[in-house]
XYZ file of C-alpha atoms in Angstrom:
549
model
C 20.443 -146.267 -69.696
C 17.415 -145.377 -71.859
C 15.082 -148.117 -72.999
C 13.480 -147.456 -76.432
C 10.340 -149.555 -76.815
C 8.921 -149.581 -80.323
C 5.175 -149.702 -79.750
C 3.971 -147.325 -82.382
C 0.268 -147.421 -81.630
C 1.006 -146.329 -78.060
C 3.348 -143.554 -79.039
C 1.097 -142.180 -81.755
C -2.197 -142.974 -80.053
C -3.431 -145.243 -82.870
C -4.165 -148.936 -83.107
C -4.737 -151.530 -85.838
C -7.116 -153.719 -83.776
C -10.283 -152.953 -81.804
C -9.583 -151.064 -78.608
C -11.704 -151.266 -75.473
C -11.858 -149.051 -72.402
C -13.110 -150.728 -69.208
C -13.921 -148.639 -66.147
C -13.813 -150.146 -62.643
C -15.095 -149.118 -59.228
C -13.428 -150.039 -55.920
C -15.387 -150.964 -52.799
C -14.570 -152.011 -49.247
C -16.879 -154.125 -47.078
C -19.669 -153.656 -49.581
C -19.438 -149.851 -49.692
C -18.101 -147.869 -52.630
C -14.903 -146.037 -51.668
C -15.552 -142.300 -51.721
C -13.500 -139.846 -53.807
C -11.643 -142.676 -55.542
C -9.511 -142.140 -58.602
C -11.421 -144.341 -61.054
C -9.401 -147.320 -62.258
C -9.389 -147.843 -66.033
C -7.829 -150.227 -68.512
C -7.327 -149.813 -72.250
C -6.935 -153.101 -74.058
C -6.908 -154.805 -77.447
C -5.522 -158.015 -78.905
C -1.929 -156.934 -78.379
C -1.641 -154.753 -75.270
C -3.316 -153.733 -72.003
C -2.688 -150.428 -70.253
C -3.708 -150.147 -66.576
C -4.214 -146.519 -65.586
C -6.687 -144.169 -63.851
C -9.095 -141.442 -64.850
C -7.030 -138.721 -63.147
C -3.907 -139.746 -65.042
C -5.726 -139.777 -68.373
C -7.319 -136.390 -67.687
C -3.988 -135.033 -66.339
C -5.479 -134.201 -62.938
C -3.248 -136.417 -60.836
C -0.234 -135.221 -58.871
C 3.224 -136.732 -59.195
C 4.285 -139.416 -58.591
C 1.980 -141.795 -60.421
C 2.305 -145.236 -61.966
C 0.842 -147.006 -64.993
C 1.241 -150.602 -66.081
C 1.511 -152.058 -69.574
C 1.064 -155.702 -70.596
C 2.675 -156.734 -73.895
C 0.692 -159.823 -74.811
C 2.805 -161.467 -77.501
C 5.841 -161.584 -75.189
C 3.866 -161.941 -71.929
C 5.799 -158.987 -70.477
C 4.579 -156.716 -67.700
C 6.058 -153.200 -67.772
C 5.642 -150.810 -64.860
C 6.068 -147.120 -65.713
C 6.311 -144.389 -63.062
C 6.432 -140.607 -63.387
C 8.215 -139.246 -60.318
C 7.980 -135.919 -58.506
C 10.790 -134.442 -60.577
C 8.906 -135.603 -63.714
C 11.575 -138.196 -64.344
C 10.108 -141.333 -65.957
C 11.350 -144.758 -64.898
C 10.289 -148.262 -65.850
C 10.961 -151.875 -65.060
C 10.161 -154.970 -67.138
C 8.938 -158.295 -65.758
C 9.020 -161.272 -68.130
C 8.325 -163.943 -65.486
C 5.325 -163.127 -63.278
C 2.554 -163.578 -65.833
C 3.739 -167.087 -66.723
C 3.991 -168.152 -63.059
C 0.385 -167.417 -62.129
C -1.776 -170.413 -61.204
C -5.472 -170.608 -60.378
C -8.120 -172.947 -59.058
C -10.975 -172.963 -61.579
C -14.414 -173.154 -59.972
C -17.771 -174.160 -61.517
C -19.560 -170.941 -60.462
C -20.853 -168.548 -63.123
C -22.651 -165.188 -63.081
C -23.366 -162.275 -65.390
C -21.538 -158.941 -65.108
C -22.547 -156.127 -67.480
C -24.416 -158.709 -69.522
C -21.431 -161.025 -70.033
C -21.268 -164.585 -68.673
C -18.352 -164.803 -66.243
C -16.505 -167.799 -64.840
C -14.784 -167.903 -61.450
C -11.144 -168.556 -60.552
C -9.364 -168.364 -57.203
C -5.776 -168.023 -56.057
C -3.777 -167.164 -52.934
C -1.127 -164.429 -52.919
C 0.854 -163.673 -49.744
C -1.868 -165.290 -47.587
C -4.580 -163.251 -49.355
C -7.407 -165.162 -51.018
C -8.352 -163.533 -54.325
C -11.413 -164.431 -56.357
C -11.630 -163.400 -60.023
C -14.650 -163.321 -62.341
C -13.707 -163.308 -66.023
C -15.480 -163.592 -69.376
C -14.340 -165.109 -72.660
C -17.240 -163.647 -74.634
C -15.118 -160.775 -76.012
C -12.195 -163.054 -77.004
C -9.948 -160.678 -75.062
C -7.416 -161.096 -72.236
C -7.072 -158.210 -69.749
C -7.406 -157.417 -66.035
C -7.283 -154.352 -63.735
C -4.101 -155.668 -62.054
C -1.267 -157.950 -63.108
C -3.272 -160.872 -61.731
C -5.373 -162.859 -64.222
C -4.157 -161.185 -67.402
C -4.358 -164.460 -69.345
C -7.680 -165.752 -67.986
C -9.920 -163.675 -70.238
C -11.390 -160.253 -69.517
C -11.502 -159.962 -65.717
C -14.548 -157.925 -64.684
C -14.439 -158.436 -60.926
C -11.742 -159.151 -58.318
C -12.332 -159.621 -54.589
C -9.595 -159.898 -51.967
C -10.345 -161.696 -48.694
C -14.055 -161.192 -49.220
C -13.984 -157.493 -48.318
C -12.190 -155.468 -50.993
C -13.473 -155.536 -54.571
C -12.691 -154.062 -57.980
C -15.762 -154.317 -60.210
C -16.196 -153.281 -63.843
C -18.912 -150.646 -64.322
C -18.610 -149.916 -68.038
C -17.143 -151.478 -71.200
C -16.716 -149.175 -74.188
C -15.107 -149.376 -77.594
C -12.570 -146.623 -78.215
C -10.566 -145.481 -81.227
C -7.132 -145.058 -79.646
C -4.893 -145.700 -76.680
C -3.534 -142.956 -74.399
C -0.083 -141.753 -75.368
C 2.872 -143.009 -73.327
C 6.324 -141.486 -73.393
C 8.082 -144.825 -73.080
C 11.090 -143.961 -75.218
C 12.327 -141.391 -72.702
C 12.040 -143.592 -69.597
C 14.990 -144.982 -67.668
C 15.050 -148.761 -67.337
C 15.739 -150.063 -63.814
C 15.778 -153.423 -62.096
C 12.635 -154.146 -60.069
C 14.093 -153.454 -56.611
C 15.637 -150.141 -57.681
C 12.411 -149.163 -59.446
C 10.288 -149.890 -56.365
C 12.692 -147.980 -54.144
C 12.684 -144.914 -56.406
C 8.887 -144.925 -56.655
C 8.448 -145.355 -52.895
C 10.828 -142.515 -52.035
C 9.119 -140.255 -54.548
C 5.853 -140.627 -52.630
C 7.107 -138.717 -49.576
C 9.506 -135.928 -48.649
C 12.805 -136.835 -46.992
C 14.690 -134.155 -45.084
C 18.212 -135.341 -44.367
C 19.458 -133.929 -41.077
C 22.696 -135.851 -40.410
C 24.680 -138.281 -42.541
C 27.373 -140.490 -40.944
C 27.828 -137.865 -38.242
C 30.371 -138.692 -35.539
C 29.117 -138.113 -31.979
C 32.128 -138.516 -29.720
C 33.994 -136.941 -26.825
C 37.043 -135.038 -28.015
C 38.516 -131.591 -27.556
C 39.319 -131.743 -31.264
C 35.633 -131.704 -32.251
C 34.953 -128.643 -34.365
C 31.964 -127.101 -36.146
C 31.728 -126.412 -39.863
C 29.467 -124.369 -42.104
C 26.648 -126.898 -41.738
C 27.063 -128.806 -38.480
C 27.621 -127.177 -35.100
C 29.398 -129.287 -32.459
C 29.024 -128.723 -28.709
C 29.856 -130.375 -25.382
C 33.163 -131.763 -26.648
C 31.485 -133.291 -29.692
C 28.661 -135.166 -27.936
C 26.058 -132.834 -29.506
C 25.631 -132.110 -33.207
C 23.280 -129.316 -34.234
C 21.951 -128.139 -37.562
C 19.722 -125.256 -38.603
C 16.961 -126.537 -40.868
C 14.173 -124.889 -42.874
C 11.121 -127.133 -43.054
C 8.531 -126.896 -45.828
C 4.831 -126.272 -45.423
C 3.431 -129.499 -43.965
C -0.177 -130.149 -44.884
C -2.620 -130.667 -42.064
C -3.113 -134.379 -41.431
C 0.298 -135.382 -42.785
C 2.230 -138.122 -41.053
C 5.738 -137.130 -39.907
C 8.399 -139.653 -38.950
C 11.900 -139.283 -37.537
C 14.516 -141.984 -38.017
C 18.058 -142.609 -36.817
C 20.661 -145.177 -37.845
C 23.460 -145.754 -35.305
C 26.728 -147.687 -35.128
C 29.492 -147.744 -32.586
C 32.613 -145.957 -33.765
C 34.600 -147.140 -30.767
C 32.349 -146.752 -27.720
C 31.454 -150.141 -26.225
C 28.695 -149.017 -23.847
C 24.962 -148.420 -23.912
C 24.314 -144.673 -23.915
C 21.411 -142.270 -23.656
C 20.599 -140.488 -26.896
C 18.173 -137.775 -27.935
C 17.048 -136.432 -31.316
C 15.598 -133.062 -30.426
C 14.303 -129.658 -31.515
C 15.390 -126.368 -29.965
C 12.323 -124.089 -29.926
C 13.123 -120.392 -30.238
C 9.741 -119.153 -29.022
C 11.171 -117.098 -26.155
C 14.039 -114.698 -25.528
C 16.243 -117.474 -24.111
C 16.633 -120.868 -25.779
C 18.757 -123.943 -25.192
C 20.993 -122.623 -27.951
C 22.148 -119.901 -25.572
C 23.358 -122.583 -23.186
C 25.202 -124.404 -25.949
C 26.924 -121.266 -27.200
C 27.577 -119.501 -23.885
C 27.686 -122.374 -21.419
C 25.234 -123.842 -18.912
C 25.245 -120.643 -16.822
C 23.227 -118.920 -19.584
C 20.256 -121.193 -18.877
C 17.620 -120.505 -16.194
C 18.052 -122.453 -12.952
C 15.477 -124.736 -11.362
C 15.723 -125.536 -7.643
C 13.502 -127.669 -5.444
C 15.174 -127.370 -2.050
C 17.606 -130.284 -2.286
C 20.616 -127.968 -2.593
C 21.315 -128.564 -6.282
C 20.833 -126.325 -9.292
C 19.380 -127.718 -12.517
C 20.083 -125.795 -15.699
C 17.504 -125.347 -18.460
C 15.093 -128.117 -17.482
C 11.742 -126.291 -17.097
C 9.881 -123.641 -19.057
C 9.832 -120.095 -17.712
C 8.319 -116.880 -18.989
C 11.516 -116.263 -20.984
C 12.746 -119.800 -21.701
C 11.505 -122.857 -23.598
C 13.232 -126.235 -23.023
C 14.162 -128.628 -25.820
C 11.581 -130.981 -27.302
C 12.644 -134.592 -27.741
C 11.453 -136.151 -30.979
C 13.088 -139.495 -30.139
C 14.643 -140.699 -26.879
C 16.865 -143.605 -27.881
C 19.534 -145.828 -26.357
C 22.587 -147.162 -28.102
C 23.357 -150.854 -27.738
C 26.658 -152.208 -26.491
C 29.159 -151.619 -29.310
C 27.142 -152.556 -32.392
C 29.274 -152.934 -35.560
C 32.617 -151.852 -34.036
C 32.698 -154.855 -31.692
C 31.121 -157.407 -34.013
C 34.489 -159.206 -33.938
C 33.467 -160.640 -30.548
C 32.343 -164.147 -31.403
C 29.705 -166.138 -29.562
C 28.140 -169.336 -30.818
C 24.862 -168.836 -32.717
C 25.127 -165.058 -32.438
C 25.171 -163.181 -35.758
C 25.499 -159.525 -34.764
C 23.541 -156.742 -36.440
C 25.539 -154.101 -38.339
C 23.527 -151.132 -37.086
C 20.467 -150.243 -35.073
C 17.575 -148.390 -36.681
C 15.161 -146.237 -34.700
C 11.989 -144.793 -36.244
C 9.122 -142.994 -34.594
C 5.949 -141.137 -35.507
C 6.290 -137.470 -34.488
C 3.192 -136.145 -36.267
C 1.916 -134.530 -33.078
C 4.888 -132.124 -33.181
C 3.914 -130.809 -36.628
C 3.400 -127.199 -35.535
C 6.999 -126.966 -34.304
C 8.240 -127.865 -37.795
C 5.598 -126.611 -40.226
C 7.154 -123.917 -42.421
C 9.635 -123.195 -39.631
C 13.374 -122.591 -39.459
C 14.559 -124.461 -36.367
C 17.649 -126.005 -34.860
C 17.616 -129.811 -34.854
C 20.130 -131.630 -32.695
C 21.293 -135.092 -31.769
C 23.042 -136.118 -28.550
C 24.688 -139.313 -27.343
C 26.202 -139.184 -23.867
C 29.670 -140.741 -24.011
C 33.289 -140.168 -23.045
C 34.827 -142.112 -25.928
C 37.049 -140.507 -28.565
C 35.664 -142.795 -31.273
C 32.115 -142.493 -30.021
C 29.236 -143.262 -32.387
C 28.279 -142.746 -36.020
C 24.718 -141.626 -36.754
C 22.487 -140.667 -39.651
C 19.112 -139.017 -39.062
C 16.179 -137.974 -41.233
C 12.695 -136.567 -40.974
C 10.153 -137.796 -43.504
C 6.806 -136.169 -44.360
C 3.984 -138.322 -45.717
C 0.995 -136.372 -47.031
C -2.378 -137.739 -45.920
C -5.053 -135.802 -47.763
C -7.945 -137.731 -46.273
C -6.696 -138.004 -42.690
C -8.644 -135.651 -40.458
C -6.815 -133.840 -37.693
C -7.521 -130.817 -35.553
C -5.185 -127.857 -35.249
C -3.241 -127.996 -31.993
C -1.161 -125.756 -29.796
C 2.131 -127.140 -28.507
C 3.708 -125.934 -25.275
C 7.072 -127.478 -24.259
C 7.139 -127.711 -20.447
C 10.169 -129.644 -19.169
C 13.103 -131.857 -20.109
C 15.551 -133.224 -17.534
C 17.472 -135.284 -20.118
C 20.763 -133.460 -19.628
C 21.982 -133.385 -23.220
C 24.702 -130.986 -22.098
C 25.966 -133.644 -19.687
C 29.491 -133.441 -21.107
C 29.401 -129.651 -20.646
C 28.460 -129.897 -16.981
C 24.643 -129.845 -17.056
C 23.264 -131.412 -13.865
C 21.692 -134.866 -13.885
C 17.966 -135.256 -13.219
C 18.270 -135.989 -9.517
C 15.545 -133.573 -8.374
C 13.194 -136.371 -7.380
C 14.913 -137.075 -4.053
C 12.631 -134.567 -2.302
C 8.842 -134.481 -2.214
C 8.546 -131.477 -4.537
C 10.226 -133.392 -7.370
C 9.884 -131.499 -10.644
C 7.380 -128.652 -10.813
C 6.631 -126.290 -13.664
C 4.141 -123.438 -13.895
C 2.717 -122.317 -17.230
C 0.217 -119.685 -18.283
C -2.476 -120.061 -20.931
C -3.924 -117.029 -22.680
C -6.682 -119.103 -24.249
C -8.640 -122.208 -23.286
C -7.210 -125.466 -24.618
C -9.443 -128.479 -25.122
C -8.610 -132.183 -24.902
C -5.137 -131.485 -23.546
C -2.557 -134.236 -23.359
C 0.904 -134.395 -21.810
C 3.376 -136.084 -24.168
C 5.543 -137.674 -21.478
C 8.835 -139.544 -21.961
C 10.531 -141.122 -18.944
C 13.550 -143.353 -18.319
C 15.296 -144.202 -15.054
C 19.078 -144.381 -14.720
C 21.978 -145.017 -12.409
C 22.919 -147.134 -9.447
C 23.849 -150.786 -9.548
C 21.809 -153.616 -7.987
C 19.479 -151.202 -6.182
C 19.680 -148.275 -8.591
C 16.593 -146.861 -10.253
C 17.724 -148.178 -13.636
C 16.970 -151.700 -12.398
C 14.175 -151.081 -9.861
C 10.563 -150.309 -10.843
C 9.461 -146.910 -9.502
C 6.032 -145.304 -9.619
C 5.737 -142.027 -11.562
C 2.967 -139.676 -10.398
C 1.772 -136.679 -12.406
C -0.056 -133.868 -10.599
C -2.117 -131.164 -12.285
C -2.831 -128.057 -10.233
C -2.053 -129.881 -6.991
C -4.162 -133.005 -7.652
C -2.813 -136.380 -8.740
C -3.887 -136.857 -12.331
C -2.109 -140.047 -13.389
C 0.401 -142.584 -12.115
C 2.166 -145.589 -13.602
C 5.362 -147.610 -13.273
C 7.562 -147.352 -16.389
C 9.339 -150.657 -17.014
C 10.711 -152.722 -19.924
C 10.943 -156.522 -19.652
C 11.757 -157.253 -23.295
C 15.426 -156.207 -23.356
C 16.607 -159.719 -24.151
C 14.914 -159.359 -27.553
C 17.750 -157.061 -28.677
C 20.714 -159.274 -27.794
C 21.952 -159.426 -31.409
C 22.501 -155.647 -31.380
C 24.760 -155.860 -28.310
C 28.044 -157.638 -29.131
C 30.006 -155.943 -26.319
C 27.391 -156.582 -23.620
C 28.947 -158.253 -20.578
C 28.054 -161.891 -19.896
C 27.461 -162.938 -16.292
C 27.854 -166.206 -14.409
C 24.091 -166.712 -14.232
C 23.879 -167.064 -18.025
C 22.444 -163.602 -18.675
C 24.066 -160.710 -20.492
C 23.832 -157.122 -19.307
C 21.628 -156.187 -22.256
C 19.086 -158.846 -21.190
C 18.192 -157.170 -17.907
C 14.878 -155.369 -17.507
C 15.194 -151.609 -17.066
C 13.258 -148.487 -16.149
C 11.464 -148.004 -19.479
C 14.403 -148.578 -21.822
C 16.629 -151.277 -23.272
C 20.044 -151.056 -24.956
C 19.244 -150.575 -28.660
C 15.656 -149.289 -28.412
C 13.469 -146.187 -28.572
C 11.486 -145.146 -25.508
C 7.991 -144.260 -26.652
C 6.150 -141.279 -25.205
C 2.932 -141.919 -23.336
C -0.013 -139.548 -23.537
C -1.624 -138.421 -20.302
C -5.111 -136.911 -20.582
C -5.384 -133.550 -18.820
C -8.857 -132.565 -20.057
C -9.748 -128.969 -20.877
C -7.480 -126.286 -19.405
C -8.871 -122.809 -18.829
C -7.164 -119.446 -19.270
C -4.733 -118.711 -16.453
C -1.772 -120.242 -14.619
C -1.470 -123.998 -14.146
C 1.045 -126.285 -12.471
C 2.305 -129.720 -13.458
C 4.358 -131.698 -10.992
C 6.218 -134.994 -11.438
C 7.016 -137.120 -8.392
C 9.199 -140.244 -8.398
C 10.564 -142.019 -5.284
C 14.208 -141.679 -6.345
C 16.565 -144.193 -4.747
C 19.451 -143.310 -2.431
C 23.065 -143.165 -3.659
C 25.223 -146.307 -3.410
C 28.824 -145.262 -2.850
C 29.806 -143.138 -5.854
C 26.757 -144.274 -7.810
C 23.476 -142.336 -7.841
C 20.071 -142.595 -9.490
C 18.489 -140.053 -11.836
C 15.437 -139.704 -14.065
C 15.193 -138.303 -17.566
C 11.672 -136.960 -17.991
C 10.353 -134.660 -20.703
C 6.890 -133.248 -21.158
C 5.115 -131.341 -23.918
C 1.556 -130.041 -23.548
C -0.604 -130.562 -26.646
C -4.111 -129.133 -26.776
C -6.775 -128.162 -29.305
């Protein structure tokens, strides 16, 4: 629907009353904010336009927003020009009339005009406004205080201020293309403007991750390991240095009642062999790691010719969310889905202007399985400083090909544990190991439920140790309708676990390795893995990526 607003002086750039242009400066903690886009308002007896210098001079990038106050109707119109140059607007006829202020006796002069003081509280923020009535004009640099007079200064919580620096008479208003804008309700408008401020790359939409011989690939999505892995080839845009990158997943049960290990991952193709070879040809195509315990582990450590997968998000499904919401318990209103979101900005170089395979895995043996959607969003941060880094994937024992026979991470039952050698052809400074770890398996005495120390060795010397453990699992009870309830009053999803909970993300930790010189280095992970109990055994999913400057 198009909204045609007949404001001729705005459309034609002319007015029949005196126009003013007021310029404002923004400061924080008493210091002027550097490189700011100067805030400006154009106002007269009938209208106020809130805009910026860059918009007026056509130097700003899309999207951008301007605000118009129609004084005779007390309406506040927000107008946004989006990335695709589409113009949208929303009209608010209520907010201006609902504003209330405490009027204080204080006065001071700003730009030669006597100003009075008013105060209000918005969303726990205390806002002080200085306004003058000398010009017989109502206007303000935000929606707040439009009917007080001419607001020349606003201060929020005593530390952020907008202060008028110049008042000028002007002959005309800037032109606005209001008659070609689409009128939206406020929530839809805000959503469209927000999404226009960043880039969303949709990876999967309502993708089924299940266990079925009937799972097949199509032109877009590749399915492997009986449907428990979905893979997609994606071309990522140029990502500006300093940008923030986030990955998100939305999950629901499509029939599986259990908590499962999941991974949203990248397959690097930096070497002659990649994890894709294992998916297409079978686990035998992947290089083997052995540590003397008699087992063979496929594709878990980097070699001269092979790069393991890189986990963007390690996540865990809750017990049967959505599908089993029919289970009724008093005072339990189950969630419809679980949402995981994580900052993956440190993996920028693996995505920046690259064509890569992005995959998602949920280990399960259920024909209905799970339904997932996944995205990667890019948020440009022009002013955020960051140094260029080199990324070297080192190991990943999360056996995402579990349902195609890939061995579990049980290599920690001997002293050698997991060991990987890597060679640097240039010195890397301020190196960090991006380390994700979760313990699994066993019952009462299994490593899933018993704290175990993780020790990281660099070139034969212990560099770091900690005990990964989560004690907050009970916080996610409302995402776990099918979680078993025990005689002691606890549910299975309440129990503390080895760095994970049903329905959560496991965050990476960052282990400082210092500066690493040219040559061959060794990283070793040792964990005192528990003994098997009958048919049950313990295992550890660890992944590590070296990041250095």
